[in-house]
Short mmCIF file of C-alpha atoms in Angstrom, two decimals:
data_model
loop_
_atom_site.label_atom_id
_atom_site.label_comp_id
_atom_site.label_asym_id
_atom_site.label_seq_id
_atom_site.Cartn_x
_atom_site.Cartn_y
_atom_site.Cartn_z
CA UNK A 1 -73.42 -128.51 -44.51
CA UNK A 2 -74.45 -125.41 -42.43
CA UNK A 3 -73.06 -121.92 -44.01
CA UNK A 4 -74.04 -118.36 -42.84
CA UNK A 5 -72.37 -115.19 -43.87
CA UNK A 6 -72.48 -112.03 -42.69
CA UNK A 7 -69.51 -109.21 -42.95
CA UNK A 8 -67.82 -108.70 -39.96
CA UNK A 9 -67.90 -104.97 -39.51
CA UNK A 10 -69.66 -101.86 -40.46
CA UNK A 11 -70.00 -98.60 -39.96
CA UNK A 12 -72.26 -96.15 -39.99
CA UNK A 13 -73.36 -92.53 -39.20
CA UNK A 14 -76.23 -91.68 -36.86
CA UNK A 15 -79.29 -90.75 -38.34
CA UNK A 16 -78.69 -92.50 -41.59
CA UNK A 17 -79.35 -96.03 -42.64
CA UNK A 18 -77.52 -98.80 -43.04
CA UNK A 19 -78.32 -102.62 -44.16
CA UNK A 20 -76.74 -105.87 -43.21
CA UNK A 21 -77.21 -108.80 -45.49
CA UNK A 22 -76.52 -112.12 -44.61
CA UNK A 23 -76.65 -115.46 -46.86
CA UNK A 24 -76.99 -118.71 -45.85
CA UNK A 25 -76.87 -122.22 -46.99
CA UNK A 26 -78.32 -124.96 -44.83
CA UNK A 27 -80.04 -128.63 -44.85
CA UNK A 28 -83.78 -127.25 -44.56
CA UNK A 29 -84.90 -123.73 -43.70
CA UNK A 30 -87.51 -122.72 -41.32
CA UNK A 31 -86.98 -119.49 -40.49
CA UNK A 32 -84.31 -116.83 -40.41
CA UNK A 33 -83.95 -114.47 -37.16
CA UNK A 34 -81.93 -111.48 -36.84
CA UNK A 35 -80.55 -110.55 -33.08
CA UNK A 36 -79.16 -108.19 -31.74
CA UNK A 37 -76.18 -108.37 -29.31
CA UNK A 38 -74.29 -105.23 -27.23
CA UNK A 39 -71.42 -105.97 -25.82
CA UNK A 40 -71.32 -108.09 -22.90
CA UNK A 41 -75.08 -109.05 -23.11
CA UNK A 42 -77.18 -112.00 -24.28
CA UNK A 43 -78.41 -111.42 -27.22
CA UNK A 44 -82.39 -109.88 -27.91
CA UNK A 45 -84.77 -110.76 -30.64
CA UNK A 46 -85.24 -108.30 -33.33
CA UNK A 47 -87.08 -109.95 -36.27
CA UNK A 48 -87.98 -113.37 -37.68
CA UNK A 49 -88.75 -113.96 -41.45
CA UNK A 50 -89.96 -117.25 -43.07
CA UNK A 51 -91.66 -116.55 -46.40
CA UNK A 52 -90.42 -113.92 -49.22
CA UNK A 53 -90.72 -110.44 -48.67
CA UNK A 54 -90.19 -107.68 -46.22
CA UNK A 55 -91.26 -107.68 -42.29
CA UNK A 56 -91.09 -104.23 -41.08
CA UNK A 57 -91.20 -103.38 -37.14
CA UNK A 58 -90.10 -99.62 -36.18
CA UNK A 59 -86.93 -98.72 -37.03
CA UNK A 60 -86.32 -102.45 -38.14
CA UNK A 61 -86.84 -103.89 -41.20
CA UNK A 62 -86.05 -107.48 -42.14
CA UNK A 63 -86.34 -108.94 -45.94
CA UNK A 64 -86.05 -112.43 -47.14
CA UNK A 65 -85.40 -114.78 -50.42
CA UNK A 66 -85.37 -118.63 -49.87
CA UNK A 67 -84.52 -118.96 -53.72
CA UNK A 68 -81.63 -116.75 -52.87
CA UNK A 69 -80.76 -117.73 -49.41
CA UNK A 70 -80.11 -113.94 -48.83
CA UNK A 71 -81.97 -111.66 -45.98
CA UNK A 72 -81.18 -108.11 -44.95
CA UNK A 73 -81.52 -105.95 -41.98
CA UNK A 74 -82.26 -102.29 -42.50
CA UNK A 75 -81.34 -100.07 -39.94
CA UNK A 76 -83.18 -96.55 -40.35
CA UNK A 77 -82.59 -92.85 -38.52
CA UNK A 78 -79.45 -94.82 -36.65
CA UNK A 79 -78.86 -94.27 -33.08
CA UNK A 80 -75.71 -93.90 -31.22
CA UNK A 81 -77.56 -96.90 -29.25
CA UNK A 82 -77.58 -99.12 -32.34
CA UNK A 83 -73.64 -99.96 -31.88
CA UNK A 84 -74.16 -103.39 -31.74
CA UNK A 85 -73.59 -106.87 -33.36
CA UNK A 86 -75.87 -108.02 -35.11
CA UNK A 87 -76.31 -111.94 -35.77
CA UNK A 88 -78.12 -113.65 -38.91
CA UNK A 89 -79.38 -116.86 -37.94
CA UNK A 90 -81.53 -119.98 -39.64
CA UNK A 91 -83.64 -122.63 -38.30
CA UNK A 92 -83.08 -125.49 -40.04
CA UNK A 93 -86.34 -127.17 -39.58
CA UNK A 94 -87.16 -130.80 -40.46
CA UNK A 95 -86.53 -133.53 -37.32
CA UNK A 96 -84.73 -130.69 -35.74
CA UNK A 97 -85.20 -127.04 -34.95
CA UNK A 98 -81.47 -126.13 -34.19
CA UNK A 99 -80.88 -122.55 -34.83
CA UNK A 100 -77.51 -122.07 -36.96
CA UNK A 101 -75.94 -118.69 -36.13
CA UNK A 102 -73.70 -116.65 -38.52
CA UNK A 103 -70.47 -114.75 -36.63
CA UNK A 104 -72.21 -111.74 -36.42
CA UNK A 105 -71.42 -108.21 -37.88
CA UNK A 106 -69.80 -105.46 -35.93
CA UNK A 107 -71.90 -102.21 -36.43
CA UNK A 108 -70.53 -98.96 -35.14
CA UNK A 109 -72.39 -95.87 -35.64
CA UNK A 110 -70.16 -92.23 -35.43
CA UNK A 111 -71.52 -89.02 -34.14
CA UNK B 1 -90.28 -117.16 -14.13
CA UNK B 2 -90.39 -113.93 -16.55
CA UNK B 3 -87.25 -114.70 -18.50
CA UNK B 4 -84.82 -117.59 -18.66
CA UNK B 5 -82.77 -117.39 -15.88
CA UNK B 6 -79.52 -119.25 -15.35
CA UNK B 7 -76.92 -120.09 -12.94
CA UNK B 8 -74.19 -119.21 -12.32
CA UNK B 9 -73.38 -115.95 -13.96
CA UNK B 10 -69.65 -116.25 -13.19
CA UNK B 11 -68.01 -119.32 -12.57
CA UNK B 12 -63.59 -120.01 -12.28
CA UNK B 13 -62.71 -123.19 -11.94
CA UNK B 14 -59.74 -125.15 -12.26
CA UNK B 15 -58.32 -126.81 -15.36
CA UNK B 16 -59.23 -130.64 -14.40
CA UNK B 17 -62.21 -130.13 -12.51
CA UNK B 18 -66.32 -130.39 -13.41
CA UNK B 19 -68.36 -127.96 -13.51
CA UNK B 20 -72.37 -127.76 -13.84
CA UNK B 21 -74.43 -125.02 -15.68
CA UNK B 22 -78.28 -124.34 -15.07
CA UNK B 23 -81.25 -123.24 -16.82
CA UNK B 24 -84.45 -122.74 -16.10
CA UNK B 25 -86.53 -121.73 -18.86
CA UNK B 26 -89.54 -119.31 -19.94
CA UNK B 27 -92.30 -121.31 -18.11
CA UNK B 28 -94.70 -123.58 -20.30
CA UNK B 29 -91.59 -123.32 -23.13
CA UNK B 30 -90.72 -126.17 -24.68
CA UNK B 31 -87.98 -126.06 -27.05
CA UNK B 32 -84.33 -125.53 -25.26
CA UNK B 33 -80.94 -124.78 -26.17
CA UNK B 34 -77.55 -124.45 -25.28
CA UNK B 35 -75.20 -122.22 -27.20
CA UNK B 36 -71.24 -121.19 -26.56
CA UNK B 37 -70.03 -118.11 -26.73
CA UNK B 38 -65.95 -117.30 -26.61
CA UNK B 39 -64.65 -113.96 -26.94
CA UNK B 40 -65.63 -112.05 -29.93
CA UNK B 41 -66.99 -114.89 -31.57
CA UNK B 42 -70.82 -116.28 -32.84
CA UNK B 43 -72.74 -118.17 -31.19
CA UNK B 44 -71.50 -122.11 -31.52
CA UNK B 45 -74.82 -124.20 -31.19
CA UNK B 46 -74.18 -126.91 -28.96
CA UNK B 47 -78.04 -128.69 -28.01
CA UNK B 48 -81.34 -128.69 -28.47
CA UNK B 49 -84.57 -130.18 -26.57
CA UNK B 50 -87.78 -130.22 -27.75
CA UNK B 51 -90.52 -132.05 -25.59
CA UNK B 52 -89.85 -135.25 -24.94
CA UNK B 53 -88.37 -135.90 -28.76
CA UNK B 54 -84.69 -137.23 -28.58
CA UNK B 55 -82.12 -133.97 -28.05
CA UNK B 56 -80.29 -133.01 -31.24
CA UNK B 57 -76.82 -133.55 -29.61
CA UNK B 58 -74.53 -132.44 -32.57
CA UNK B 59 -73.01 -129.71 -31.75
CA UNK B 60 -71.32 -130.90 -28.60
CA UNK B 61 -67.81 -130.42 -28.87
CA UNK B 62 -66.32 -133.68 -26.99
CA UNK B 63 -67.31 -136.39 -24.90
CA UNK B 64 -66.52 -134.16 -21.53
CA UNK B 65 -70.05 -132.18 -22.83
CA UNK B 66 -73.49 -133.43 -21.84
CA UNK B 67 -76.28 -132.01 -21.10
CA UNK B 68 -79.95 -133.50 -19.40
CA UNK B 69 -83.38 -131.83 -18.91
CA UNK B 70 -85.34 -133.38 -16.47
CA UNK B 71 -88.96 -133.01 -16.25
CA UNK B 72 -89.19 -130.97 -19.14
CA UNK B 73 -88.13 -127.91 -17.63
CA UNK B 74 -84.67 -127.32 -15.87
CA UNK B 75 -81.43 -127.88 -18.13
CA UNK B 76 -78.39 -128.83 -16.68
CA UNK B 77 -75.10 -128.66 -18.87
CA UNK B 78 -72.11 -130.61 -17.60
CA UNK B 79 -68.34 -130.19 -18.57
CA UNK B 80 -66.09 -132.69 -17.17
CA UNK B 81 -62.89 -132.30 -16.85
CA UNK B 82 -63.03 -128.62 -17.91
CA UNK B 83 -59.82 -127.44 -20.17
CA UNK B 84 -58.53 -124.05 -20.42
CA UNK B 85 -60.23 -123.72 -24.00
CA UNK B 86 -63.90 -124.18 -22.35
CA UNK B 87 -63.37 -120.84 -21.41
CA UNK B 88 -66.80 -118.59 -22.67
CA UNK B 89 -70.20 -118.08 -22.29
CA UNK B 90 -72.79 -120.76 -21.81
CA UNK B 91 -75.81 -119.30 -23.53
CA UNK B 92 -79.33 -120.86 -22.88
CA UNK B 93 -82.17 -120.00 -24.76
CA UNK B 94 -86.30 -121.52 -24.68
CA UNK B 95 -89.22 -120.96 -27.11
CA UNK B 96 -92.84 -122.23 -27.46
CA UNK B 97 -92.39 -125.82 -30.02
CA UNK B 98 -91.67 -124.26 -33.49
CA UNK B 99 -94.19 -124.41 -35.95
CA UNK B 100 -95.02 -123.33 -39.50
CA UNK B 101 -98.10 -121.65 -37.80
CA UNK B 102 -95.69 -118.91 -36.17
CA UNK B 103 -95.59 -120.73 -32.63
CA UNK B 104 -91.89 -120.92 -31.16
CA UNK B 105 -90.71 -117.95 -33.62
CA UNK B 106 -89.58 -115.82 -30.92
CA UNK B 107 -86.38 -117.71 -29.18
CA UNK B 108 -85.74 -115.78 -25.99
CA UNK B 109 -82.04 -115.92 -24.19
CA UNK B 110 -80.73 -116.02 -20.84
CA UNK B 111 -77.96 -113.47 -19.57
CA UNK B 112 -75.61 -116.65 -19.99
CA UNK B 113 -73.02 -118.33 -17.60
CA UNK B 114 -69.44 -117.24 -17.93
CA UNK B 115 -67.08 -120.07 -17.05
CA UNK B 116 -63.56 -119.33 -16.98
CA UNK B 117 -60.96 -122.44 -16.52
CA UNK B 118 -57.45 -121.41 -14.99
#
């Protein structure tokens, strides 16, 4: 079966950091995305891992273990802008290239 | 086009009735999908296309859910005899073929259709 998890809300405080993990169980892995969704929007691509280790990009930093089936997202110097969800998702790879989704997680970041 | 663009942004219908849902992909993408969306939920994966490969089909809900791309290009997802519990967004979303190589790693959505049935 397909499992993602991700906790549902956080919060925050601007200027600080915060990280989001996410685990994951799936029939093949190719790939694990992180998006980011305000409210009423589609969501936009913020990072894609597929091998071990850390990607970073800005403000964004996204880390990976397939022998774990755990990634993170590290928020840094947090915006009021950053109020967001943010989704974990996993490509499962093999005949097909779906992209599994997790429910998201809630982040609200206070003055 | 620039982005993926779909149509409509705002659709009501009425419980009973069909409605259609367009997409027209990032141009020379060819790997599409359909996701669902209902309030304050993730994203339900519905279908994907890649190419001219067989669509992976499993996520559709029911048999009132299909979904055709013809050409390649243009998706068109159809919900017969809509019920009250369609009600969401219809998220499309098109990336280059995925490939170990890093092609198709960058899945880029449209601003998504949002049906609601009364």
């Amino acid at each position: 079966g397909q499992n993602i998890d991700q906790p549902t809300e956080m919060t925050a405080t601007e200027g600080a950091i915060v990280q989001i993990n996410c685990t994951y169980q799936t029939s093949g892995f190719n790939g694990l995305f992180w998006y980011q969704q305000h409210a009423g929007e589609a969501p936009t691509f913020l990072s894609y891992n597929v091998l071990d280790g850390l990607e970073e990009k800005g403000r964004f930093s996204s880390f990976l273990s397939r022998s774990k089936g755990y990634s993170y997202l590290l928020l840094k110097e947090l915006q009021m802008k950053d109020s967001a969800s943010y989704l974990c998702a996993v490509r499962s790879g093999g005949a097909t290239n779906k992209l599994i989704f997790g429910t998201g997680t809630l982040l609200a970041v206070q003055p | 086009g620039a982005g993926v663009s779909q149509s409509p942004s705002n659709k009501v219908t009425e419980k009973g009735k069909d409605v259609e849902l367009r997409c027209d992909p990032i141009s020379g993408h060819t790997a599409l999908y359909w996701y669902r969306q209902s309030l304050g939920q993730g994203l339900e994966f519905l279908i994907y296309f890649q190419g001219n490969s067989a669509p992976d089909k499993s996520g559709l809900p029911s048999d009132r859910f299909s979904a055709e791309r013809t050409g390649g290009s243009v998706s068109t997802l159809t919900i017969q005899r809509t019920q009250q519990e369609d009600s969401a967004v219809y998220l499309c979303a098109s990336s280059l073929a995925p490939s170990r190589q890093g092609r198709g790693n960058t899945i880029y959505f449209g601003e998504g259709s949002w049906l609601t049935v009364v």
